[in-house]
Backbone as numpy.savetxt, mean C-alpha at the origin, in Angstrom:
# Nx Ny Nz CAx CAy CAz Cx Cy Cz
8.32 6.21 -12.12 6.98 5.95 -11.61 6.75 4.46 -11.57
5.76 4.06 -10.83 5.43 2.65 -10.72 5.01 2.32 -9.31
4.63 1.08 -9.11 4.19 0.63 -7.80 5.41 0.28 -6.94
5.22 0.21 -5.62 6.33 -0.14 -4.73 6.89 -1.53 -5.05
8.16 -1.72 -4.73 8.82 -3.01 -4.94 8.26 -4.05 -3.98
8.34 -5.33 -4.37 7.91 -6.43 -3.51 8.76 -6.46 -2.25
8.14 -6.90 -1.16 8.86 -7.04 0.10 8.27 -8.21 0.87
9.13 -8.98 1.54 8.70 -10.05 2.43 9.02 -9.61 3.85
8.04 -9.78 4.75 8.20 -9.30 6.12 7.85 -10.42 7.09
8.65 -10.59 8.11 8.37 -11.58 9.15 7.26 -11.09 10.06
6.49 -12.00 10.67 5.44 -11.59 11.60 6.01 -10.73 12.72
5.31 -9.65 13.04 5.73 -8.75 14.11 6.75 -7.71 13.71
7.24 -7.76 12.47 8.23 -6.80 11.98 7.54 -5.82 11.03
7.74 -4.54 11.24 7.07 -3.52 10.42 7.77 -3.34 9.08
6.97 -2.98 8.09 7.47 -2.61 6.77 6.81 -1.30 6.38
7.52 -0.47 5.65 6.99 0.81 5.20 7.17 0.95 3.70
6.10 1.32 3.03 6.15 1.71 1.63 6.06 3.22 1.57
6.84 3.82 0.68 6.81 5.27 0.49 6.64 5.57 -1.00
5.93 6.65 -1.28 5.77 7.06 -2.67 5.93 8.57 -2.72
6.47 9.05 -3.83 6.66 10.49 -4.02 6.28 10.82 -5.45
5.27 11.65 -5.60 4.83 12.09 -6.92 5.11 13.57 -7.02
5.72 13.98 -8.11 6.06 15.39 -8.29 4.93 16.12 -8.99
4.75 17.36 -8.58 3.74 18.21 -9.21 3.61 19.49 -8.41
3.03 20.49 -9.01 2.89 21.76 -8.31 1.44 22.03 -7.93
0.64 20.97 -7.82 -0.71 21.06 -7.30 -0.83 20.07 -6.14
-1.79 20.23 -5.27 -1.94 19.25 -4.17 -2.17 17.84 -4.72
-1.56 16.86 -4.06 -1.66 15.46 -4.45 -2.16 14.66 -3.25
-3.12 13.77 -3.47 -3.57 12.87 -2.41 -3.17 11.44 -2.79
-2.93 10.64 -1.77 -2.52 9.25 -1.94 -3.49 8.37 -1.17
-3.80 7.20 -1.73 -4.62 6.19 -1.05 -3.93 4.84 -1.21
-3.68 4.18 -0.07 -3.04 2.87 -0.06 -4.10 1.79 0.14
-3.97 0.71 -0.64 -4.93 -0.39 -0.59 -4.20 -1.72 -0.39
-4.96 -2.69 0.12 -4.47 -4.07 0.26 -5.47 -4.98 -0.44
-4.95 -5.93 -1.21 -5.79 -6.89 -1.93 -5.31 -8.29 -1.60
-6.22 -9.16 -1.17 -5.86 -10.55 -0.91 -5.48 -11.25 -2.20
-4.67 -12.29 -2.10 -4.16 -12.98 -3.29 -4.84 -14.32 -3.54
-5.94 -14.60 -2.84 -6.66 -15.84 -3.08 -7.77 -15.60 -4.10
-8.28 -16.68 -4.68 -9.30 -16.58 -5.72 -10.58 -15.92 -5.20
-10.91 -16.13 -3.94 -12.15 -15.57 -3.38 -11.90 -14.34 -2.51
-10.80 -13.65 -2.75 -10.44 -12.47 -1.95 -11.47 -11.36 -2.17
-11.79 -10.61 -1.12 -12.73 -9.49 -1.27 -12.08 -8.35 -2.07
-12.88 -7.34 -2.35 -12.38 -6.16 -3.05 -11.24 -5.52 -2.25
-10.39 -4.73 -2.92 -9.29 -4.07 -2.21 -9.80 -3.26 -1.01
-9.02 -3.26 0.05 -9.35 -2.57 1.29 -8.49 -1.32 1.41
-9.13 -0.16 1.64 -8.40 1.08 1.88 -7.74 1.00 3.25
-6.42 1.22 3.29 -5.67 1.13 4.54 -5.22 2.47 5.08
-4.86 3.39 4.19 -4.24 4.62 4.65 -4.36 5.69 3.57
-4.33 6.93 4.03 -4.29 8.08 3.13 -3.03 8.86 3.48
-2.14 9.05 2.54 -0.88 9.75 2.76 0.20 9.11 1.92
1.38 9.69 1.92 2.45 9.21 1.04 3.19 7.99 1.58
2.94 7.59 2.83 3.60 6.41 3.42 2.56 5.42 3.92
2.90 4.15 3.89 2.09 3.10 4.49 3.02 2.23 5.32
2.74 2.10 6.62 3.49 1.20 7.49 2.52 0.14 8.00
2.94 -1.11 7.94 2.10 -2.20 8.43 2.97 -3.25 9.10
2.35 -4.06 9.97 3.04 -5.14 10.68 2.19 -6.40 10.56
2.63 -7.40 9.80 1.85 -8.63 9.69 1.79 -9.36 11.04
0.65 -9.97 11.31 0.45 -10.67 12.58 0.84 -12.14 12.49
0.70 -12.72 11.29 1.05 -14.13 11.10 1.90 -14.26 9.85
2.52 -15.42 9.71 3.37 -15.65 8.54 2.61 -16.07 7.29
1.30 -16.31 7.43 0.56 -16.77 6.26 -0.25 -15.66 5.60
-0.02 -14.41 5.96 -0.70 -13.29 5.32 -0.04 -13.03 3.97
-0.84 -13.08 2.91 -0.32 -12.83 1.57 -1.24 -11.83 0.90
-0.72 -10.63 0.71 -1.49 -9.55 0.12 -0.67 -8.81 -0.91
-1.37 -8.15 -1.78 -0.77 -7.21 -2.70 -1.15 -5.81 -2.21
-0.18 -4.93 -2.11 -0.43 -3.55 -1.67 -0.20 -2.64 -2.87
-1.05 -1.64 -3.00 -0.86 -0.69 -4.09 -1.34 0.68 -3.67
-0.85 1.69 -4.39 -1.18 3.08 -4.08 -1.81 3.72 -5.31
-2.79 4.57 -5.06 -3.38 5.40 -6.10 -3.11 6.86 -5.70
-2.84 7.69 -6.67 -2.64 9.11 -6.37 -3.50 9.94 -7.31
-3.81 11.14 -6.84 -4.66 12.05 -7.63 -4.17 13.48 -7.46
-4.07 14.18 -8.59 -3.73 15.59 -8.58 -5.01 16.40 -8.41
-4.95 17.44 -7.60 -6.10 18.33 -7.37 -5.76 19.73 -7.84
-6.59 20.29 -8.67 -6.33 21.65 -9.18 -7.19 22.65 -8.46
């Protein structure tokens, strides 16, 4: 278990994070992006699902991406 590994991506090139959580109940995933500057806004919800694919537009985008998961009974 743990968060996805760090990745560096060139502008215009896609990157995909994948997560797999085991369990025998339904699981939901939420992917977020957080800016790395001191005045960065709150984390932004990007996607719901086990994968996140994104393509940076410029080379100066610096974000932390993370996933939250929840078991539903």
